[in-house]
C-alpha cells in the first residue's frame, strides 16, 4: 500500500511539472480565419498527416511541431467545411480560410484507422460524438449522447451500470460491456478478460468519441461488436483557466466539478475533479461517484510527443434488480423483492480503482513514425448481489505499439502500419454467502490470470481516380488460467483455456466521387473470444464448452454534403453473418449462463442527416439546424436449437427493429441556446422465444441555456433542462432471458435539472 501511495505521488508530480519544462524546436504555424468575414476562428483542430495535432487560439493562431513537412494538414471545425492543404510549407506562416458550412458531426478527422483522414476519405461505418453533444444533457452519464448514433444502443440496468450494444452485440451482455473494445487516448481501457468498466470514468473526462462499428477495426484485434475510441479533455494552447460547475435535479441528483487547465504552445495539462450523487428513481438505485483525472501532453522535441493520463475512481451504486411485467405495470419504482430481494440483500457495487496510461508518438524521419502506449490498472470490488457476495481484486498491465511508414510505389501513395498489443490481468476472486448484505461463509476462492494479445498489419494505397484501398489483418490469441483454491464440498483444481489464434482480415475500397461525396465498401472478419465472466460464472461454475464467436461482415455506404454544404448525410447498409453466437440465460438463482447457439443473420441500415437552416454568426439568430438518425435492424436467429425447442427464424433478443433520434438546435449571438432531442425505439423481444416484448416508446428532452463572457477574464453559463418530457414509462437496460420473467429495468420518469458553470481565464 505504501508503494502505491509513493508511486501515485511521484506520477502526479511528474504530470504537473514535466509538461511545463519542455518546448518544441520547429513549428508549422499560421492563422485560421472565417472565409467570408476574415474573423479569427478559435478552437479549430489542426491535424498533420504524420499524426501531430493542435488547436487554434482566440486570435486564430496555431503552431504545430512537426519532424518534417507533412504530406497534408487538415483543418476541421464544426460548422465549417474541412480544409486540406497538401505539402504545406514550414518556411512561412500559413493563412487558412475556412468556408462556413453545415454544422455537423461528420466532417471531422478520424484517427481510428491511424491514417488521420477526414471522414469523407474513411472507408468504414464510423460515427463521431463531440464534446458539445455530451453537454446537451445533464452529464450524469453518456447514455443519451451515445444513443444519438445510428446502430448503437447504450443502456443503464441501474444508474452507473452501463451496457453498450453495437449492431445487436448486447445479446451476450446481461451486465457490463463485452464484445466492444474501448480505448482512452489510444490506450487500452478494455481489460484482458474482455470486459470494460466504463463507469469508472466520469462523462466530463471525455473530449470526444469515435465509434467504429462491426468487425471493421482489424488494427484493434479481436471483436465482432466494434471499437470505441475515447479522447480526453485537453487544455488549448495558451489557455490558463479555472472552472467550477454544479448541477442539481430530480430524484436527489447533485453533481459538482472543478477543472484546472494550463496550455502552452507545445504542452498542456488538465486536472479535473468530479463528484456525483443520486438518491435514485427506484428503491435501491442510489449512486455516489468521485473521479479525479489528470491528463498531460508535452513535446520535448520536434520528433516526440508524450502524454500521460491518470484516472482515480471511487464508485458506489445500488442494484434495484429486474421486475416482472406485472410488477413493472403496478409500480415501476419498486426494487426486486422476495427472499433474495435487492433491498434485503443490499444488492450494490462498491469499487475503487486507479488507471495510469503513458503514450509516446515519435517520428524517426519524414516517412517512419511510431506510437507506443503502456498502462497499469488496480481495482478492488466489494459486491453484495442478490444471491451471493463477491470480493475481487484486479491488477493488470499492458501495452500497444504501432509503426507507420509513408512511401511512394510507382507514383501511388502508400502507408503501411504494423504493430501489436498485449495485456495481462490477475484477479483474486472470492465468493461468499450473502447474509442480508453481510459477508457469510466462503463458497469459492479463485485466482484467474487472463492473457490477451494480437499482432496486426495494414496497408493503405492512394490509387488513381480518387480511389483509396485498404487491406488489414490481425492475429488474435487469448488465454485463461484459473486456479481454484477453495470450493465447498469439492476439490481444488487448475483449469487452462487457450483459445486458438485466429486471423481476422479486412479489405475496403473508397471512391471520392466529388469533393463533397464519397462511397465506400468493405468486407471484414471478426473473432470474439468468451470473457472470463462467461467461462467462470458468478456461482463458481466452469463453462468449459464455450467457444469464440466468429463472423463476416459485408458493408457499403455513401456519405457527403449537398445543397451548398447545408445538408450532410451518411448512409450505410450491411449484412453480418455470425457463427457460434453466444447468448445468455438466467437460472433460478439469477446467475447468467452462457452458451453457443449456432448462427445469426444480421441485416441493417444506418442513416444520419443534418440540415443547417441558418448559419449567420453576425445575426441575432446565428445558427439553426435540424438533424436525425435512423437504424433498421433485421436480425434473426438462423440456426438455434435448445433442447426440444427450435428458435430458428426468431427475432434476435434485445434488438429493436426500428430506432430513431431527431433534434433541433439554435444559437443566438447573445449566447442563448436551445437543444431539443427525441428518441424512438420499436418494441424489443425480451426472450429468445419471442413471447415477451418491451413496448415501443418515444422519449424527448430539452435544454435551454445562456453562455456569456463577463469582461476579460470570466465566462458564465446558466442552463436548465428536462428529460422524458411526456413522462413515458419505458425500460432501459432490459434483463434478457431473465428467470421468473424479471425482464424490466424501469427508466426515470419526467425529471428536471439546472446548473451553472463559471470559468476564470488568466
XYZ file of C-alpha atoms in Angstrom:
762
model
C 0.000 0.000 0.000
C 2.878 2.369 0.857
C 4.453 1.627 -2.534
C 1.200 2.501 -4.307
C 0.971 5.809 -2.421
C 4.559 6.735 -3.247
C 4.072 5.772 -6.914
C 0.898 7.834 -7.068
C 2.648 10.884 -5.572
C 5.610 10.639 -7.943
C 3.362 10.252 -11.008
C 1.234 13.251 -10.025
C 4.399 15.304 -9.539
C 5.671 14.367 -12.993
C 2.324 15.055 -14.622
C 2.182 18.501 -13.040
C 5.729 19.677 -13.673
C 7.242 17.990 -16.699
C 4.919 19.400 -19.376
C 5.848 22.973 -18.488
C 9.587 22.319 -18.675
C 9.788 21.347 -22.312
C 9.429 23.309 -25.539
C 9.308 22.336 -29.211
C 12.051 23.321 -31.642
C 10.392 23.768 -35.055
C 6.874 24.940 -35.741
C 4.376 24.832 -38.580
C 2.349 27.964 -37.807
C -0.207 30.396 -39.141
C -3.717 31.787 -38.743
C -7.178 30.280 -39.347
C -9.865 32.749 -40.391
C -13.502 32.664 -41.415
C -13.529 32.984 -45.208
C -16.394 35.466 -45.584
C -15.518 37.884 -42.751
C -11.826 37.031 -42.157
C -12.505 36.953 -38.435
C -10.232 34.625 -36.386
C -11.563 31.188 -35.515
C -10.747 29.745 -32.095
C -10.821 26.005 -31.423
C -10.063 24.795 -34.961
C -8.417 21.350 -34.872
C -5.252 21.134 -36.974
C -4.050 17.610 -37.769
C -0.888 16.784 -39.696
C -0.751 13.657 -41.826
C 2.078 12.476 -39.565
C -0.267 12.469 -36.560
C 0.532 15.707 -34.703
C -2.453 17.803 -33.593
C -3.028 21.348 -32.375
C -5.824 23.859 -31.760
C -6.081 27.495 -32.808
C -6.281 30.111 -30.044
C -8.578 33.126 -29.631
C -6.618 35.004 -32.315
C -6.924 32.134 -34.773
C -3.218 31.431 -34.366
C -1.808 27.903 -34.303
C 1.617 26.316 -34.171
C 2.315 22.648 -34.723
C 5.634 20.886 -34.144
C 6.482 18.514 -36.984
C 9.566 16.446 -37.744
C 9.454 17.394 -41.433
C 6.884 18.857 -43.799
C 3.865 16.500 -43.781
C 2.170 15.402 -46.986
C -1.063 17.036 -45.852
C -2.512 19.051 -42.994
C -6.214 19.062 -42.128
C -8.158 21.963 -40.591
C -11.516 20.903 -39.124
C -14.084 22.854 -37.150
C -17.736 22.029 -36.517
C -19.911 24.295 -38.634
C -17.228 24.839 -41.299
C -16.030 22.888 -44.295
C -12.866 20.950 -43.635
C -9.800 22.315 -45.425
C -6.949 20.044 -46.511
C -3.594 21.591 -47.523
C -1.180 19.395 -49.450
C 2.563 19.704 -48.843
C 2.305 22.778 -46.584
C 5.406 24.933 -46.176
C 7.223 25.270 -42.854
C 9.183 28.271 -44.132
C 6.414 30.852 -43.676
C 3.222 31.372 -41.729
C 0.084 29.899 -43.291
C -3.136 31.816 -43.806
C -6.068 29.418 -43.925
C -9.634 30.462 -44.760
C -12.462 28.132 -43.685
C -15.755 28.291 -45.538
C -18.898 28.223 -43.342
C -20.826 25.059 -43.949
C -23.304 22.735 -42.331
C -22.811 22.479 -38.602
C -22.430 18.736 -38.414
C -20.900 15.840 -36.561
C -19.392 14.216 -39.606
C -16.716 16.373 -41.229
C -14.001 15.663 -38.674
C -10.618 13.976 -38.792
C -10.878 10.258 -37.996
C -7.972 8.758 -36.057
C -9.450 5.272 -35.669
C -7.574 3.686 -38.568
C -4.338 5.563 -37.713
C -4.254 7.443 -41.033
C -5.723 10.756 -39.761
C -8.079 11.327 -42.676
C -11.348 13.261 -42.871
C -14.411 11.072 -42.591
C -15.122 11.701 -46.271
C -11.943 9.724 -47.019
C -12.535 6.954 -44.442
C -13.888 3.585 -45.641
C -15.992 2.276 -42.800
C -19.061 2.850 -40.662
C -17.768 5.489 -38.248
C -19.680 7.916 -36.045
C -18.216 10.856 -34.160
C -19.553 12.332 -30.915
C -18.101 15.693 -29.995
C -17.948 17.327 -26.575
C -20.923 19.576 -27.342
C -23.138 16.511 -27.834
C -22.268 15.135 -24.384
C -23.129 18.546 -22.918
C -26.626 18.501 -24.466
C -27.725 16.614 -21.343
C -27.057 16.706 -17.592
C -23.784 14.717 -17.875
C -24.906 12.159 -15.285
C -23.879 9.619 -17.941
C -23.089 9.460 -21.664
C -26.047 7.154 -22.393
C -28.252 9.728 -24.119
C -25.362 11.155 -26.143
C -24.270 7.734 -27.404
C -27.850 6.788 -28.284
C -27.900 9.589 -30.867
C -25.588 7.438 -33.021
C -27.316 5.109 -35.524
C -26.613 1.424 -34.932
C -25.563 1.952 -31.314
C -27.636 1.428 -28.179
C -26.380 2.206 -24.691
C -28.347 1.158 -21.627
C -28.328 1.501 -17.841
C -29.631 -1.541 -15.960
C -29.214 0.694 -12.927
C -27.720 4.178 -12.659
C -23.964 3.817 -13.430
C -24.394 0.196 -14.615
C -23.676 0.552 -18.339
C -24.094 -1.716 -21.328
C -23.229 -0.874 -24.947
C -24.693 -2.651 -27.938
C -23.277 -2.036 -31.411
C -25.426 -3.748 -34.016
C -27.052 -6.072 -31.512
C -23.956 -7.144 -29.583
C -25.673 -6.958 -26.146
C -27.129 -10.441 -26.685
C -24.280 -11.897 -24.596
C -24.061 -8.968 -22.143
C -26.573 -9.367 -19.298
C -24.464 -6.801 -17.432
C -21.314 -4.837 -18.174
C -19.704 -4.074 -21.528
C -18.496 -7.021 -23.616
C -17.669 -7.668 -27.243
C -16.892 -3.959 -27.680
C -13.329 -2.679 -27.189
C -12.679 0.721 -25.661
C -9.545 2.878 -25.705
C -8.803 6.126 -23.859
C -6.267 8.369 -25.587
C -5.247 5.362 -27.695
C -4.514 3.319 -24.549
C -6.482 0.085 -23.875
C -9.360 0.597 -21.445
C -10.963 -2.784 -22.061
C -9.299 -5.327 -19.796
C -7.516 -8.541 -20.684
C -10.575 -10.562 -19.604
C -12.704 -8.885 -22.297
C -14.806 -6.607 -20.061
C -14.838 -2.816 -19.707
C -15.661 -0.855 -16.547
C -16.690 2.377 -18.266
C -18.483 3.523 -15.107
C -15.078 4.177 -13.514
C -14.853 7.231 -15.761
C -16.888 10.424 -15.460
C -18.552 11.883 -18.589
C -16.659 15.141 -18.019
C -13.391 13.222 -18.611
C -14.289 12.676 -22.278
C -13.468 15.189 -25.005
C -14.837 13.237 -27.980
C -15.853 9.709 -29.018
C -15.261 7.776 -32.239
C -17.400 4.673 -32.773
C -16.121 2.099 -35.289
C -18.996 -0.299 -35.924
C -18.830 -4.020 -36.577
C -15.707 -6.163 -37.043
C -14.042 -3.476 -39.158
C -11.255 -2.487 -36.784
C -8.646 -5.159 -37.549
C -5.933 -2.977 -36.052
C -7.745 -3.291 -32.706
C -7.711 -7.071 -32.642
C -10.465 -9.447 -31.604
C -14.075 -8.303 -31.604
C -17.299 -8.628 -33.574
C -19.160 -5.729 -31.944
C -16.942 -2.767 -32.685
C -14.441 -0.345 -31.172
C -14.987 2.877 -29.226
C -12.172 5.443 -29.036
C -12.421 7.985 -26.220
C -10.316 11.131 -26.351
C -9.529 13.018 -23.122
C -10.227 16.660 -22.427
C -7.307 18.952 -23.231
C -6.178 22.475 -22.439
C -5.996 24.627 -25.566
C -2.661 26.262 -26.462
C -2.217 29.441 -24.482
C -5.092 28.651 -22.110
C -4.776 29.100 -18.347
C -8.139 28.709 -16.674
C -10.072 27.514 -13.659
C -13.647 26.280 -13.988
C -16.243 25.151 -11.452
C -19.718 23.795 -12.090
C -22.744 22.486 -10.234
C -25.929 20.723 -11.347
C -28.932 19.724 -9.248
C -32.011 17.850 -10.349
C -34.863 15.465 -9.655
C -34.541 12.332 -7.501
C -31.798 13.941 -5.410
C -29.367 14.443 -8.285
C -26.279 16.503 -7.349
C -23.166 16.978 -9.420
C -20.064 19.113 -8.842
C -16.963 19.604 -10.993
C -13.741 21.583 -10.756
C -11.248 21.834 -13.628
C -7.844 23.495 -13.982
C -6.215 23.894 -17.407
C -2.756 25.139 -18.352
C -1.757 25.092 -22.019
C 1.454 26.296 -23.652
C 2.293 26.161 -27.341
C 3.784 22.691 -27.026
C 2.497 21.398 -23.697
C -0.705 21.231 -21.708
C -2.094 19.806 -18.513
C -5.642 19.340 -17.251
C -6.687 18.388 -13.709
C -10.334 17.645 -13.053
C -12.366 16.502 -10.069
C -15.984 15.360 -10.385
C -18.420 14.222 -7.716
C -21.897 12.902 -8.434
C -24.660 11.837 -6.044
C -28.102 10.466 -6.831
C -30.786 9.224 -4.438
C -32.436 7.151 -7.147
C -35.698 6.964 -9.087
C -36.294 3.455 -7.726
C -35.731 1.735 -4.436
C -32.098 0.652 -4.081
C -30.817 2.771 -7.003
C -28.587 5.399 -5.382
C -25.179 6.440 -6.776
C -22.130 8.085 -5.225
C -19.104 8.584 -7.509
C -15.874 10.567 -7.228
C -13.375 10.755 -10.091
C -10.025 12.517 -10.291
C -8.499 12.939 -13.753
C -5.015 14.157 -14.617
C -4.140 14.333 -18.290
C -0.959 15.837 -19.704
C 0.717 16.215 -23.082
C 4.073 17.712 -23.986
C 6.631 17.765 -26.782
C 10.270 17.534 -25.657
C 11.482 17.765 -29.265
C 10.188 18.255 -32.764
C 10.043 14.483 -33.157
C 8.467 13.343 -29.896
C 5.080 13.843 -28.234
C 4.472 12.391 -24.778
C 1.180 12.131 -22.945
C 0.075 10.723 -19.607
C -3.321 10.022 -18.058
C -4.326 9.100 -14.547
C -7.891 8.260 -13.522
C -8.714 7.555 -9.882
C -12.287 6.466 -9.207
C -14.310 5.725 -6.086
C -17.717 4.405 -7.144
C -20.730 3.111 -5.230
C -24.046 2.284 -6.852
C -27.038 0.181 -5.882
C -28.761 -2.507 -7.956
C -32.570 -2.436 -7.787
C -32.967 -5.622 -9.862
C -35.372 -6.614 -12.600
C -39.166 -6.590 -12.357
C -41.783 -8.842 -13.876
C -44.309 -7.383 -16.296
C -46.931 -7.300 -13.537
C -44.606 -5.539 -11.069
C -43.499 -3.110 -13.771
C -47.120 -2.170 -14.520
C -48.045 -1.892 -10.828
C -45.148 0.227 -9.529
C -42.010 0.791 -11.631
C -40.254 2.495 -8.708
C -40.051 -0.683 -6.619
C -36.971 -2.884 -6.368
C -36.847 -6.629 -6.737
C -38.463 -8.217 -3.696
C -38.761 -11.678 -2.178
C -36.325 -13.777 -0.179
C -33.394 -12.527 -2.250
C -34.713 -9.002 -2.711
C -32.356 -6.178 -3.620
C -33.097 -4.119 -0.502
C -32.944 -7.094 1.857
C -29.605 -8.246 0.396
C -28.225 -4.703 -0.154
C -27.505 -5.544 -3.797
C -24.856 -2.996 -4.768
C -21.395 -2.404 -6.216
C -18.582 -0.659 -4.377
C -15.325 -0.343 -6.292
C -12.175 1.723 -6.151
C -9.673 1.837 -8.995
C -6.695 3.648 -10.427
C -5.800 3.549 -14.133
C -2.498 5.025 -15.338
C -1.554 5.339 -19.004
C 1.528 6.665 -20.816
C 1.887 7.227 -24.560
C 4.693 8.318 -26.864
C 4.433 9.367 -30.512
C 7.807 9.518 -32.244
C 8.779 10.415 -35.820
C 12.058 8.834 -36.900
C 12.051 10.743 -40.192
C 9.668 12.097 -42.805
C 8.359 8.602 -43.579
C 8.533 6.485 -40.411
C 6.733 7.082 -37.107
C 5.808 5.046 -34.046
C 3.134 5.229 -31.344
C 3.648 3.229 -28.156
C 1.491 3.159 -25.032
C 1.695 1.426 -21.645
C -0.861 1.225 -18.869
C -1.461 -0.219 -15.433
C -4.689 -0.867 -13.527
C -5.517 -1.697 -9.919
C -9.121 -2.223 -8.783
C -10.960 -3.573 -5.740
C -14.621 -4.619 -5.823
C -16.948 -5.280 -2.906
C -20.169 -6.616 -4.440
C -23.132 -7.960 -2.449
C -25.505 -9.447 -5.018
C -28.986 -10.894 -4.552
C -27.781 -14.476 -4.183
C -24.103 -14.182 -3.214
C -21.386 -11.795 -2.064
C -18.293 -11.228 -4.243
C -14.988 -9.590 -3.284
C -12.464 -9.234 -6.128
C -9.087 -7.572 -6.594
C -7.666 -6.921 -10.079
C -4.163 -5.983 -11.114
C -3.365 -5.531 -14.770
C -0.783 -4.142 -17.137
C -0.465 -3.969 -20.895
C 0.744 -2.028 -23.860
C 0.350 -1.298 -27.531
C 2.755 -0.253 -30.262
C 2.320 0.577 -33.933
C 4.680 1.693 -36.701
C 3.506 3.642 -39.751
C 5.565 4.105 -42.914
C 4.657 6.503 -45.743
C 6.113 5.852 -49.175
C 5.529 6.037 -52.923
C 5.105 2.905 -55.038
C 5.300 3.779 -58.720
C 3.616 7.114 -58.162
C 0.994 5.623 -55.809
C 0.995 6.943 -52.258
C 1.047 4.179 -49.668
C 1.006 3.922 -45.880
C 1.971 0.676 -44.137
C 1.049 0.184 -40.489
C 2.062 -2.741 -38.258
C 2.183 -3.427 -34.552
C 0.818 -5.391 -31.653
C -0.922 -5.274 -28.307
C -0.552 -7.348 -25.130
C -2.493 -7.407 -21.858
C -2.092 -9.479 -18.698
C -4.547 -9.387 -15.841
C -4.563 -11.121 -12.464
C -7.709 -11.404 -10.356
C -8.175 -12.772 -6.852
C -11.896 -13.621 -6.770
C -13.771 -14.824 -3.691
C -17.475 -15.643 -3.457
C -19.366 -15.829 -0.150
C -22.904 -16.350 1.081
C -24.828 -13.084 1.273
C -26.453 -12.868 4.694
C -28.645 -9.800 4.477
C -25.939 -7.699 2.886
C -23.139 -9.089 5.040
C -20.323 -11.480 4.134
C -21.201 -15.079 5.016
C -19.350 -18.382 4.599
C -16.751 -18.688 1.862
C -18.019 -20.532 -1.221
C -15.175 -20.300 -3.727
C -11.692 -18.798 -3.833
C -10.149 -18.420 -7.300
C -7.055 -16.926 -8.862
C -7.534 -16.008 -12.515
C -4.827 -14.994 -14.977
C -6.034 -13.602 -18.308
C -3.643 -13.013 -21.194
C -4.725 -11.365 -24.416
C -2.699 -10.231 -27.376
C -2.639 -9.727 -31.094
C -0.447 -8.589 -33.945
C -1.787 -6.506 -36.808
C -0.786 -5.075 -40.170
C -2.480 -2.619 -42.518
C -1.692 -1.235 -45.961
C -3.415 1.794 -47.469
C -2.998 2.910 -51.094
C -3.987 6.216 -52.719
C -4.931 4.967 -56.165
C -5.642 6.997 -59.315
C -9.118 8.452 -59.904
C -9.540 9.254 -56.178
C -9.675 5.641 -55.001
C -8.315 4.642 -51.583
C -7.812 0.919 -50.943
C -7.064 -0.646 -47.563
C -6.129 -4.179 -46.529
C -5.697 -5.130 -42.869
C -5.091 -8.308 -40.890
C -4.840 -9.204 -37.208
C -3.815 -12.425 -35.460
C -5.510 -12.793 -32.077
C -4.834 -15.028 -29.088
C -6.483 -15.287 -25.637
C -5.621 -17.494 -22.645
C -7.191 -18.051 -19.225
C -5.550 -19.790 -16.263
C -7.979 -20.464 -13.415
C -6.765 -21.897 -10.106
C -9.448 -22.872 -7.583
C -8.022 -22.662 -4.076
C -11.268 -23.430 -2.276
C -14.738 -24.730 -3.055
C -17.340 -26.061 -0.655
C -17.807 -29.855 -0.939
C -15.352 -30.098 -3.834
C -11.652 -30.461 -4.507
C -9.286 -27.830 -5.781
C -8.112 -27.739 -9.381
C -6.354 -25.731 -12.093
C -8.055 -25.061 -15.411
C -6.302 -23.696 -18.509
C -8.139 -22.484 -21.588
C -6.248 -21.412 -24.704
C -8.493 -20.017 -27.408
C -6.608 -20.688 -30.615
C -5.090 -17.820 -32.565
C -7.427 -16.606 -35.307
C -6.771 -14.410 -38.328
C -9.202 -11.511 -38.834
C -8.871 -9.776 -42.235
C -10.411 -6.582 -43.567
C -10.488 -5.221 -47.129
C -12.008 -1.861 -48.027
C -12.290 0.435 -51.021
C -13.319 4.082 -51.101
C -14.094 6.249 -54.120
C -14.340 10.007 -53.681
C -16.871 10.928 -56.355
C -16.517 14.681 -55.816
C -15.040 16.918 -53.156
C -18.441 16.591 -51.441
C -19.420 12.918 -51.813
C -17.713 9.545 -51.393
C -18.792 5.900 -51.465
C -17.134 3.012 -49.680
C -17.362 -0.745 -49.247
C -15.590 -3.294 -47.096
C -15.513 -6.955 -46.181
C -14.234 -7.880 -42.733
C -13.991 -10.866 -40.448
C -14.322 -10.827 -36.665
C -13.287 -13.099 -33.803
C -14.608 -12.596 -30.264
C -13.438 -14.976 -27.521
C -15.513 -15.592 -24.374
C -14.811 -13.266 -21.484
C -13.638 -14.532 -18.122
C -17.127 -13.980 -16.635
C -18.634 -16.156 -19.375
C -16.214 -19.029 -18.685
C -16.226 -18.701 -14.884
C -19.785 -17.751 -13.891
C -20.629 -15.845 -10.726
C -21.716 -19.022 -8.904
C -18.245 -20.526 -9.430
C -19.160 -22.965 -12.210
C -16.849 -23.540 -15.180
C -18.248 -23.251 -18.684
C -15.699 -25.435 -20.473
C -17.657 -25.914 -23.710
C -17.984 -22.263 -24.660
C -16.351 -21.305 -27.967
C -15.464 -17.972 -29.531
C -17.840 -16.175 -31.861
C -16.734 -15.736 -35.475
C -18.405 -13.638 -38.128
C -18.086 -11.998 -41.537
C -19.424 -8.539 -42.347
C -20.256 -7.093 -45.783
C -20.836 -3.373 -45.880
C -21.318 -0.480 -48.258
C -22.122 3.174 -47.723
C -22.274 6.707 -49.054
C -21.615 9.969 -47.236
C -21.169 13.592 -48.115
C -22.730 17.028 -48.481
C -25.407 18.587 -50.653
C -27.406 21.795 -51.062
C -24.319 24.002 -50.961
C -22.992 22.250 -47.895
C -26.102 22.793 -45.788
C -27.114 19.125 -45.838
C -24.779 16.382 -44.720
C -25.644 12.688 -44.874
C -24.161 9.300 -44.030
C -25.905 6.045 -45.023
C -24.571 2.507 -44.519
C -26.054 -0.886 -45.329
C -24.560 -4.133 -44.056
C -25.006 -7.885 -43.757
C -23.319 -9.646 -40.845
C -23.213 -13.430 -40.578
C -22.281 -14.553 -37.053
C -21.347 -18.140 -36.177
C -21.218 -19.788 -32.744
C -23.325 -16.925 -31.402
C -23.101 -16.584 -27.603
C -26.351 -15.945 -25.724
C -27.116 -15.722 -22.006
C -29.936 -17.031 -19.866
C -30.559 -16.763 -16.128
C -31.036 -19.757 -13.872
C -33.248 -19.918 -10.773
C -30.637 -18.056 -8.663
C -30.307 -15.246 -11.272
C -26.854 -16.459 -12.335
C -26.192 -15.801 -16.042
C -25.375 -18.960 -18.018
C -23.763 -18.656 -21.454
C -23.841 -20.988 -24.427
C -23.207 -21.092 -28.166
C -26.420 -21.420 -30.182
C -25.435 -21.612 -33.826
C -25.722 -18.800 -36.365
C -27.432 -15.428 -36.659
C -28.193 -13.292 -39.723
C -27.972 -9.568 -39.138
C -29.014 -7.164 -41.889
C -29.277 -3.471 -41.263
C -29.304 0.111 -42.485
C -27.902 3.087 -40.563
C -28.519 6.665 -41.654
C -27.842 10.124 -40.291
C -28.802 13.531 -41.695
C -28.115 17.092 -40.640
C -29.526 20.222 -42.290
C -28.439 23.733 -41.378
C -31.312 26.157 -41.906
C -29.300 29.174 -40.809
C -25.624 29.901 -40.112
C -25.057 33.647 -39.771
C -22.786 34.488 -36.808
C -23.406 38.240 -37.259
C -27.208 37.887 -36.960
C -29.205 37.769 -33.719
C -30.307 34.198 -34.527
C -26.878 32.939 -35.527
C -27.494 29.225 -36.105
C -30.465 26.923 -36.615
C -30.246 23.276 -37.603
C -32.256 20.071 -37.569
C -30.813 16.579 -37.607
C -31.790 12.964 -37.275
C -30.587 9.367 -37.324
C -32.349 6.104 -38.125
C -31.474 2.442 -37.574
C -33.163 -0.522 -39.230
C -32.223 -3.959 -37.870
C -33.476 -7.163 -39.472
C -31.761 -9.585 -37.063
C -32.754 -13.251 -36.924
C -31.582 -16.488 -35.342
C -30.626 -18.641 -38.299
C -29.935 -21.928 -36.530
C -30.907 -22.155 -32.863
C -31.952 -25.405 -31.222
C -32.325 -25.501 -27.417
C -33.199 -28.963 -26.175
C -36.526 -29.698 -27.881
C -37.267 -26.065 -28.740
C -36.347 -24.672 -32.146
C -35.938 -20.889 -32.211
C -34.599 -20.698 -35.754
C -36.091 -17.688 -37.545
C -36.940 -15.849 -34.321
C -36.043 -12.195 -33.882
C -32.736 -11.552 -32.162
C -33.289 -10.927 -28.464
C -32.813 -7.369 -27.217
C -32.791 -5.678 -30.637
C -35.401 -3.131 -31.747
C -36.231 -3.459 -35.487
C -36.531 0.321 -35.783
C -34.884 3.113 -33.790
C -34.600 6.823 -34.490
C -33.311 10.040 -32.951
C -34.110 13.587 -34.011
C -33.217 17.022 -32.761
C -33.327 20.758 -33.225
C -30.644 23.259 -32.143
C -30.496 27.005 -32.223
C -27.938 29.531 -31.029
C -28.042 33.300 -30.788
C -25.283 35.876 -30.987
C -26.201 36.938 -27.458
C -25.270 33.471 -26.153
C -28.741 31.979 -25.685
C -29.052 28.386 -26.922
C -31.727 25.703 -27.059
C -31.437 21.950 -27.750
C -34.346 19.571 -28.327
C -33.777 15.798 -28.584
C -36.261 12.948 -29.138
C -35.595 9.186 -29.188
C -37.830 6.444 -30.572
C -37.413 2.711 -30.013
C -39.550 -0.019 -31.545
C -40.715 -2.913 -29.375
C -37.925 -5.243 -28.226
C -38.104 -9.046 -27.785
C -37.086 -9.889 -24.212
C -36.504 -13.615 -24.616
C -35.301 -15.991 -27.305
C -38.781 -17.472 -27.526
C -40.138 -14.054 -28.627
C -43.091 -14.418 -26.235
C -42.461 -11.212 -24.241
C -41.753 -7.751 -25.668
C -40.879 -4.379 -24.193
C -43.240 -1.752 -25.557
C -42.119 0.849 -28.068
C -41.578 4.350 -26.724
C -40.752 7.955 -27.579
C -38.699 9.958 -25.076
C -37.966 13.673 -25.510
C -35.752 16.101 -23.638
C -34.759 19.745 -23.915
C -32.094 22.099 -22.617
C -32.103 25.907 -22.510
C -29.005 27.843 -21.585
C -27.087 31.070 -21.753
C -23.323 31.463 -22.284
C -21.806 34.896 -21.720
C -18.357 36.375 -21.405
C -18.241 38.697 -18.390
C -15.364 41.033 -19.003
C -11.922 39.845 -19.997
C -11.477 37.007 -17.529
C -14.834 35.482 -16.576
C -17.188 33.252 -18.529
C -20.601 32.193 -17.227
C -23.068 29.528 -18.333
C -26.541 29.073 -16.852
C -28.776 26.238 -18.031
C -31.862 24.231 -17.223
C -33.305 21.100 -18.776
C -35.949 18.416 -18.690
C -35.740 14.747 -19.676
C -38.650 12.449 -20.527
C -40.943 15.417 -21.062
C -44.040 13.267 -21.633
C -43.352 11.107 -18.540
C -43.142 7.975 -20.698
C -42.953 4.617 -18.921
C -40.185 2.568 -20.514
C -37.446 0.075 -19.665
C -33.825 0.955 -20.398
C -31.427 -1.905 -19.684
C -33.642 -4.947 -20.064
C -32.599 -8.251 -18.472
C -32.782 -10.592 -21.444
C -33.903 -14.201 -20.902
C -34.332 -13.434 -17.188
C -35.538 -16.228 -14.892
C -39.015 -15.719 -13.483
C -39.875 -13.104 -16.086
C -37.860 -10.346 -14.346
C -37.082 -8.605 -17.654
C -37.752 -4.944 -16.904
C -35.423 -2.247 -15.531
C -37.605 0.889 -15.427
C -36.060 4.200 -16.502
C -36.755 7.518 -14.720
C -39.991 9.383 -15.336
C -40.108 13.091 -16.083
C -37.171 14.788 -14.392
C -35.633 18.240 -14.290
C -32.179 19.699 -13.750
C -30.449 23.053 -13.645
C -26.863 24.149 -13.359
C -24.182 26.774 -13.561
C -20.583 26.910 -14.807
C -18.148 29.677 -14.000
C -14.802 29.890 -15.788
C -11.913 32.200 -14.934
C -9.256 32.676 -17.606
C -5.934 34.240 -16.655
